[in-house]
Coordinates of C-alpha atoms in Angstrom, one line a residue:
Chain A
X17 CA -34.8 28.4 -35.7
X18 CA -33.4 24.8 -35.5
X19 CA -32.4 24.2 -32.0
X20 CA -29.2 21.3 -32.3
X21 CA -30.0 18.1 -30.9
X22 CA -33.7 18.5 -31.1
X23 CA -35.2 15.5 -32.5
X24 CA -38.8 15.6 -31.9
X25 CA -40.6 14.5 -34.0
X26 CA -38.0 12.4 -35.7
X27 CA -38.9 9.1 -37.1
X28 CA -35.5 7.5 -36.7
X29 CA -35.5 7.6 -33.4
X30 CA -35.8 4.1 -31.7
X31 CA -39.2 3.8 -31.1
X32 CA -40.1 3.6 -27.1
X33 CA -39.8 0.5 -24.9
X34 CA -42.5 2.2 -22.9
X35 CA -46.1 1.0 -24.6
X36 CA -49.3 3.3 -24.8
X37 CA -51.0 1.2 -22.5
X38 CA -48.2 1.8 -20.2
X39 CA -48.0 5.4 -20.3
X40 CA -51.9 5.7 -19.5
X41 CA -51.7 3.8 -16.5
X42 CA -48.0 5.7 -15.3
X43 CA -50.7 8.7 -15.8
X44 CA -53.7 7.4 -13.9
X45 CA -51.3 6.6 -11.2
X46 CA -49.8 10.0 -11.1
X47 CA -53.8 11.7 -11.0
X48 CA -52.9 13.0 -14.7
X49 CA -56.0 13.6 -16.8
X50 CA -57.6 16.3 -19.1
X51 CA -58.2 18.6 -17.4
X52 CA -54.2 18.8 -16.1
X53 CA -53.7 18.4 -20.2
X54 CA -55.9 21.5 -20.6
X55 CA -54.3 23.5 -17.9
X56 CA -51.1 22.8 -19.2
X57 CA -51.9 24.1 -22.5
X58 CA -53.5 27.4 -20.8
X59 CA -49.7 27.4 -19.2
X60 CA -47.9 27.9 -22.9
X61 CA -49.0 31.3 -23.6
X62 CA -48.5 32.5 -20.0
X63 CA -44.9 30.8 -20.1
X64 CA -43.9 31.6 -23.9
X65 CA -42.2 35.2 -23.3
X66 CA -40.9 34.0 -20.2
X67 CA -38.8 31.0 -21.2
X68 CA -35.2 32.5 -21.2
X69 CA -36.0 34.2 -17.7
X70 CA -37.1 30.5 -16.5
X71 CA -33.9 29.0 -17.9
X72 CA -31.9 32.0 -16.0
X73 CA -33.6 30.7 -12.6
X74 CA -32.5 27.1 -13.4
X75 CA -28.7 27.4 -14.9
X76 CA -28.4 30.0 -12.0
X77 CA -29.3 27.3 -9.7
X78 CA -27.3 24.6 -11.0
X79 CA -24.6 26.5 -11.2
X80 CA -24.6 27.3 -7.9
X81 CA -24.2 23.8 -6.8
X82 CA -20.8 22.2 -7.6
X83 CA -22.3 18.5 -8.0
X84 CA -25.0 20.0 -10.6
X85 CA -21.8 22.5 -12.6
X86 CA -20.0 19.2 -12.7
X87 CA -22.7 17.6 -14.8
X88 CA -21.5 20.4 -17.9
X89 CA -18.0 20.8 -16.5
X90 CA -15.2 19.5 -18.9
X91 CA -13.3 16.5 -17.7
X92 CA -10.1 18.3 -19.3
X93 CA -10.3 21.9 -18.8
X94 CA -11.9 21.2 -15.4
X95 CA -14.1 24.3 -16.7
X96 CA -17.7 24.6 -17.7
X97 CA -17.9 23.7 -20.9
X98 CA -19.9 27.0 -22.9
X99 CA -21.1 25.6 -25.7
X100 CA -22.6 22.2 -23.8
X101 CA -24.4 24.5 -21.7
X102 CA -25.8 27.1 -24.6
X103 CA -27.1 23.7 -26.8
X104 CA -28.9 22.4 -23.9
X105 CA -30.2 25.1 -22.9
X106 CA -31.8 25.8 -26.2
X107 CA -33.3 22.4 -25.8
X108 CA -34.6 23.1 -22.5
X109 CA -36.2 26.4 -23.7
X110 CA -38.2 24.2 -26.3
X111 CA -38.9 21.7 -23.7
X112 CA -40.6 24.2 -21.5
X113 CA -43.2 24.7 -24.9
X114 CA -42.9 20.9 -25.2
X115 CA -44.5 20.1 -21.7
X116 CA -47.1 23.3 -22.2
X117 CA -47.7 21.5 -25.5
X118 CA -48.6 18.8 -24.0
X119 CA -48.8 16.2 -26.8
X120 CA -48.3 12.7 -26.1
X121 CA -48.3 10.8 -29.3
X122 CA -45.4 7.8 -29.7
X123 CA -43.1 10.3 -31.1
X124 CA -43.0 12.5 -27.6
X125 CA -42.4 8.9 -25.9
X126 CA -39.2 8.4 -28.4
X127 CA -38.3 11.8 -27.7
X128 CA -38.6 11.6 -23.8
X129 CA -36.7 8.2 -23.6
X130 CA -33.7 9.9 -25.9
X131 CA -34.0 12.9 -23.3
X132 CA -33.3 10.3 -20.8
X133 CA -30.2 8.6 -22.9
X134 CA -28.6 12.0 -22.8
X135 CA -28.3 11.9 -19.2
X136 CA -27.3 8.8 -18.4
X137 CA -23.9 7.1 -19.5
X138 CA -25.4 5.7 -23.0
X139 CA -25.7 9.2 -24.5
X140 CA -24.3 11.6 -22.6
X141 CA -22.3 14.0 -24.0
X142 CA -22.4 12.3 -27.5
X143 CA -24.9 14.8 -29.4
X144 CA -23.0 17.5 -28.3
X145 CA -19.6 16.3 -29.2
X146 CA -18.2 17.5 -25.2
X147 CA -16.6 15.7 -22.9
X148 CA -18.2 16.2 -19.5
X149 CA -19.0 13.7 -16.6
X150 CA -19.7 10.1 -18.0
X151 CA -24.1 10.6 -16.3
X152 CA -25.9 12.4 -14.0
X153 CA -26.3 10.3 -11.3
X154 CA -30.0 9.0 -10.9
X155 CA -29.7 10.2 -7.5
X156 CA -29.9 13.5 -8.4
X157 CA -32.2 13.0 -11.5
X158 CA -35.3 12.7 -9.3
X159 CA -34.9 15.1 -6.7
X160 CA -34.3 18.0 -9.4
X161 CA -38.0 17.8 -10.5
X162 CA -38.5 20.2 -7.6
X163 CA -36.6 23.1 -7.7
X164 CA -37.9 22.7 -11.9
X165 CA -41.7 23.1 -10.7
X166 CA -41.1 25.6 -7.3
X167 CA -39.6 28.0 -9.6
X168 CA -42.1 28.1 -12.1
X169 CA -44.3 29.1 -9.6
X170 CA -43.8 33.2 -9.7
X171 CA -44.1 32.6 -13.7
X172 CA -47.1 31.4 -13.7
X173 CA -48.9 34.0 -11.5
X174 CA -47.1 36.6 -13.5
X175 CA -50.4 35.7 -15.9
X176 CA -52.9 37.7 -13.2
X177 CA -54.9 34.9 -13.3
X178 CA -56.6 33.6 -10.2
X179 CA -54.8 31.8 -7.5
X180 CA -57.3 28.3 -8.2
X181 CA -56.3 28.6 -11.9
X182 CA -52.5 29.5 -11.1
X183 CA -52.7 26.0 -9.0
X184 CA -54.1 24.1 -11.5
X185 CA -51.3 24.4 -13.4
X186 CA -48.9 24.2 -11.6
X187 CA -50.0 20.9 -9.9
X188 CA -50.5 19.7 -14.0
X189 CA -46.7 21.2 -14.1
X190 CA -45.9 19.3 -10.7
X191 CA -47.3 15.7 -12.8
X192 CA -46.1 15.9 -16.0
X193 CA -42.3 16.9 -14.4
X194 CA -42.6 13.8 -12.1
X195 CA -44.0 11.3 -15.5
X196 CA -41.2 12.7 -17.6
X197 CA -38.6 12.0 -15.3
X198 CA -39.9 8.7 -14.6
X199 CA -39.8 7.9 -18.7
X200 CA -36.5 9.6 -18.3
X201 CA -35.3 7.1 -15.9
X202 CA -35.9 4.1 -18.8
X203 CA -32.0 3.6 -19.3
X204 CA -30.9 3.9 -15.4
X205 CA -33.2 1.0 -14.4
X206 CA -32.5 -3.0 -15.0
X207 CA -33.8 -4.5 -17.6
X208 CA -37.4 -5.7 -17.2
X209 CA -37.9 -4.0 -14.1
X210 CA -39.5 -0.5 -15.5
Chain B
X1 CA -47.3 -2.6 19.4
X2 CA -45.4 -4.9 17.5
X3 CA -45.4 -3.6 13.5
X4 CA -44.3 -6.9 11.5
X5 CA -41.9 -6.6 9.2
X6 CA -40.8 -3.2 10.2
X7 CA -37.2 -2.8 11.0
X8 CA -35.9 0.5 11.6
X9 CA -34.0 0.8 13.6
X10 CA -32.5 -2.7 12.4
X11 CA -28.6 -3.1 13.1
X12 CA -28.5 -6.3 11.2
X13 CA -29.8 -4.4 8.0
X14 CA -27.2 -4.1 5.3
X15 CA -25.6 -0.8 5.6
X16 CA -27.1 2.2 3.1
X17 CA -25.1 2.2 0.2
X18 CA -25.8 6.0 -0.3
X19 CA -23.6 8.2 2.0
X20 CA -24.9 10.9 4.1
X21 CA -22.6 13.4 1.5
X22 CA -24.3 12.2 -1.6
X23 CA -28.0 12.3 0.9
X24 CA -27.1 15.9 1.5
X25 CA -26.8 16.4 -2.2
X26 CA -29.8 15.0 -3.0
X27 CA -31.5 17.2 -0.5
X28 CA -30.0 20.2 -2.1
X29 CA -31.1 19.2 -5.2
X30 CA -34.6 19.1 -4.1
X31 CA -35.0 22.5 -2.1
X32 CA -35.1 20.5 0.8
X33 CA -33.3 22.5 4.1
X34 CA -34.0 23.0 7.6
X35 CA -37.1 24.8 7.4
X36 CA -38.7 21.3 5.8
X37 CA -37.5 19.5 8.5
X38 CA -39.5 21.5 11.3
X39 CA -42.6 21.2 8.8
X40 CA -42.7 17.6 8.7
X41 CA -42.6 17.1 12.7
X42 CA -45.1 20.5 13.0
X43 CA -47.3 17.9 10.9
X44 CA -46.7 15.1 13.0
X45 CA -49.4 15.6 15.8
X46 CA -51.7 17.0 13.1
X47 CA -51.5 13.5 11.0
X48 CA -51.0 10.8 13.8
X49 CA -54.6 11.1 14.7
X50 CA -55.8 10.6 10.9
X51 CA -53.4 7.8 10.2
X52 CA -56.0 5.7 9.4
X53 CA -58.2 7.8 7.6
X54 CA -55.4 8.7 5.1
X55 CA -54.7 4.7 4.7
X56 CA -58.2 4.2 3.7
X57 CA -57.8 6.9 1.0
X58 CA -54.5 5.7 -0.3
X59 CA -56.0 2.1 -0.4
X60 CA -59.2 3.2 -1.6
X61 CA -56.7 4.3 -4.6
X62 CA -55.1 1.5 -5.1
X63 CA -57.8 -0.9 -4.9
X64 CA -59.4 1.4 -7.7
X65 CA -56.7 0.9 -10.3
X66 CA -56.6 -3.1 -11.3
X67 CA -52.8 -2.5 -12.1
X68 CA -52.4 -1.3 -8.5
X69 CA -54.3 -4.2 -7.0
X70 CA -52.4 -6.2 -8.4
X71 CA -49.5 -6.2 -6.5
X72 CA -51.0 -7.4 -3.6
X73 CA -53.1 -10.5 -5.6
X74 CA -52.3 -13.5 -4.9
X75 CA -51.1 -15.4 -8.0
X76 CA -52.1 -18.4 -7.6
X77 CA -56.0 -17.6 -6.0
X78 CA -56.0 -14.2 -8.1
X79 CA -57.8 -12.7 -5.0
X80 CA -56.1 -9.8 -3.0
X81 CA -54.0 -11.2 -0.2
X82 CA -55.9 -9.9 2.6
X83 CA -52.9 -10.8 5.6
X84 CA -50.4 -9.0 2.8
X85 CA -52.7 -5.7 2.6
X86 CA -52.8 -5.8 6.5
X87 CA -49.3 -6.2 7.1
X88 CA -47.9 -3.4 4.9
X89 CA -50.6 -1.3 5.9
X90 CA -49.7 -1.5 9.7
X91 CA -46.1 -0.5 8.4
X92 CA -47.7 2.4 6.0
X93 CA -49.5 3.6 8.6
X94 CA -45.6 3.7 11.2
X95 CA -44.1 5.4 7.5
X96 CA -46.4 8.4 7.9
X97 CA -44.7 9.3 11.3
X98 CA -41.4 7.9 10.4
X99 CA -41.9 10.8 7.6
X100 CA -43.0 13.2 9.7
X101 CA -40.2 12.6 12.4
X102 CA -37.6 13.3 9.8
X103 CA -34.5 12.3 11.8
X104 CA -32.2 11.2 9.0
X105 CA -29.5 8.8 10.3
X106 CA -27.7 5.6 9.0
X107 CA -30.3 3.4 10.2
X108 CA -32.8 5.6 8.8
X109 CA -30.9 5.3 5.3
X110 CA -30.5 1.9 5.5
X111 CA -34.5 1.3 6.2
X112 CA -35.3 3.2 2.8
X113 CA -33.3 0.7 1.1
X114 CA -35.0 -2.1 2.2
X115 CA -38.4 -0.7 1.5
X116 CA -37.2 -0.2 -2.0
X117 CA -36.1 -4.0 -1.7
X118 CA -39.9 -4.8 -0.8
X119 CA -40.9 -2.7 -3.8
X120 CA -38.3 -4.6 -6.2
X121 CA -38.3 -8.4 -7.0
X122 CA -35.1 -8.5 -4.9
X123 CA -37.4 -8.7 -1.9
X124 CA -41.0 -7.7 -2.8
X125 CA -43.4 -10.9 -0.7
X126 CA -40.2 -12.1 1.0
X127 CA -41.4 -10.3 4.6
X128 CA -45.1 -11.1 4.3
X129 CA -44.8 -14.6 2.9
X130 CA -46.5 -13.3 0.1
X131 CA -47.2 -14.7 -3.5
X132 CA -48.2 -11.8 -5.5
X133 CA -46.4 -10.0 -8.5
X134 CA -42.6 -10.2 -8.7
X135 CA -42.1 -6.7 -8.3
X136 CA -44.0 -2.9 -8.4
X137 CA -42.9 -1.8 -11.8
X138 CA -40.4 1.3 -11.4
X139 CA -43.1 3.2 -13.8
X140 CA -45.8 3.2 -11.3
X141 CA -43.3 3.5 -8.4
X142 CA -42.5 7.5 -8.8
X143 CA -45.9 8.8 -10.4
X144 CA -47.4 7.5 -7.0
X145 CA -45.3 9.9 -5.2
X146 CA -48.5 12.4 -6.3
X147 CA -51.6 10.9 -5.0
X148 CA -49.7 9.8 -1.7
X149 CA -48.7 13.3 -1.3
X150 CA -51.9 15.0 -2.9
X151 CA -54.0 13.3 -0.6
X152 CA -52.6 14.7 2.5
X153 CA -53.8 18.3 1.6
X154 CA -57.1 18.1 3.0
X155 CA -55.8 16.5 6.7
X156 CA -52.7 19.1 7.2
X157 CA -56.0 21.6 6.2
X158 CA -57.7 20.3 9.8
X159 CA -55.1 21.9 12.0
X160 CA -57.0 24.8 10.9
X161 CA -53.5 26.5 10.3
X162 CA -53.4 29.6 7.6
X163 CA -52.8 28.9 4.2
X164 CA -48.8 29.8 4.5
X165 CA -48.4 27.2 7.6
X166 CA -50.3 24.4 5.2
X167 CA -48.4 24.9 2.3
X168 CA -45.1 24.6 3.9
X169 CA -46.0 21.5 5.6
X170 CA -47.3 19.8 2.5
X171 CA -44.3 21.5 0.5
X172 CA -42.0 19.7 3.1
X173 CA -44.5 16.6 2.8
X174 CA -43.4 16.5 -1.0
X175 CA -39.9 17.1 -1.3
X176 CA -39.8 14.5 1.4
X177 CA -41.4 11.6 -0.4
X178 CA -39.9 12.8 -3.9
X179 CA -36.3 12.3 -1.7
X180 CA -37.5 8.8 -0.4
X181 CA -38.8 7.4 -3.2
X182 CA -35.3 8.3 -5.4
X183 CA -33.9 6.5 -2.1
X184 CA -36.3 3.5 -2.6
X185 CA -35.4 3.3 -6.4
X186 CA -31.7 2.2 -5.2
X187 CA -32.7 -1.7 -6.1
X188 CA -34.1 -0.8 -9.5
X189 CA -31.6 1.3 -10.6
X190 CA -28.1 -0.5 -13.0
X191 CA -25.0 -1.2 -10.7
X192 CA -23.0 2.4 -11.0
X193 CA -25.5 4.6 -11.9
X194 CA -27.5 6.0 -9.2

């Protein structure tokens, strides 16, 4: 299935402002090792058949909240804009399989730094042709890692597995939200200053 | 006892740029409610005693990780700046309680912006006299929301509280210090886009 807008790997991307070097020590500082790599791989197959009831719990949630809808809302219509919402969500599905993946070769870096272009005001709305609000606001960027990971919880005990093992992933879930929405921050923050 | 450097509450501190509708959001956005706020001051007579025990871990951290230390080495000596490390650890040490007081007023807003200023080139050494690094990169900014947080596990564990009473105050711990450290971003982030 091609999922539109998916671009990973793709070698035209730009390649990432962030270096290698970088991305180790954003990890070390975050407490992200193997064995948060390993867990999150032991997530993928416990997550797999349950990605579209994840992505239920999350566009449930945002569209609960007006400031979030607004993010997909058309700036004519003043109506949520369908097929915005259906091609990022098929994006997020694969992005759930991404972070289980856990791969992080330069191509994920490209990847996660276009991820944060489409949300801020350099590339939102452009791959998907709609005409929604101009970015989401960095203020809110941040704070939704939260409600991402909390919900992910019931998931992941949905495996039977004990509650130690359950933990472990989802504290290697909790880091790898918080590093990608730090690499997705690249285009919000002043040059020089990331 | 005198903390220098700290100023909340400050009057002659610029004014938060963040209202307290778009703070409200951002608390939405992150789970965070009512029931948070009681966990974080439930924690605060379980913490105050250990303040210093969990600034020994979180600088035992930091002076672990060379790109850490760094912030607080003096560029010219290339030795840590002992009176630096003292100072801001007098005002860590206030941050824990300020944390767990939770009382979210103007003042309170405007203090998170000027720790992000200390954070950012803006106004990182400027309090302390300092002559270390220009600013703490934005990319190791957010990841060390997770060890800061992490760390605490083990003293909310002490109260000898259930399991249910422990994980609500650490859940509030971390939705709180994901919330301040998108507030402490403000400096980093371009003109318009937080």
């Amino acid at each position: 299935m091609t999922i539109p807008g998916y671009r990973s790997p793709d070698l035209q991307l730009a390649a990432s402002p962030i270096t290698p070097d970088r991305w180790a020590q954003m990890q070390e500082a975050a407490l992200f090792g193997a064995d948060d790599v390993a867990a999150l791989r032991r997530s993928r197959p416990i997550l797999e058949p349950s990605v579209d009831a994840i992505l239920d719990v999350w566009y449930g949630f945002v569209g609960s909240k007006p400031f979030l809808l607004e993010q997909f809302t058309d700036r004519s219509t003043h109506q949520p804009d369908g097929d915005y919402l259906a091609r990022v969500r098929a994006r997020f599905g694969q992005w759930i399989l991404d972070t289980a993946e856990a791969r992080y070769d330069e191509g994920w870096l490209s990847w996660q730094i276009e991820i944060g272009r489409r949300h801020h005001r350099i590339g939102k709305n452009k791959t998907d042709g709609a005409n929604s609000s101009a970015l989401v606001p960095f203020s809110y960027l941040l704070p939704l890692a939260q409600p991402i990971v909390h919900t992910l919880r019931p998931f992941l005990e949905r495996s039977g597995e004990g509650v130690d093992a359950v933990d472990a992933m989802h504290d290697a879930w909790r880091k790898s939200v918080l590093l990608q929405v730090t690499l997705w921050s690249f285009p919000y923050v002043v040059d020089g200053d990331f």
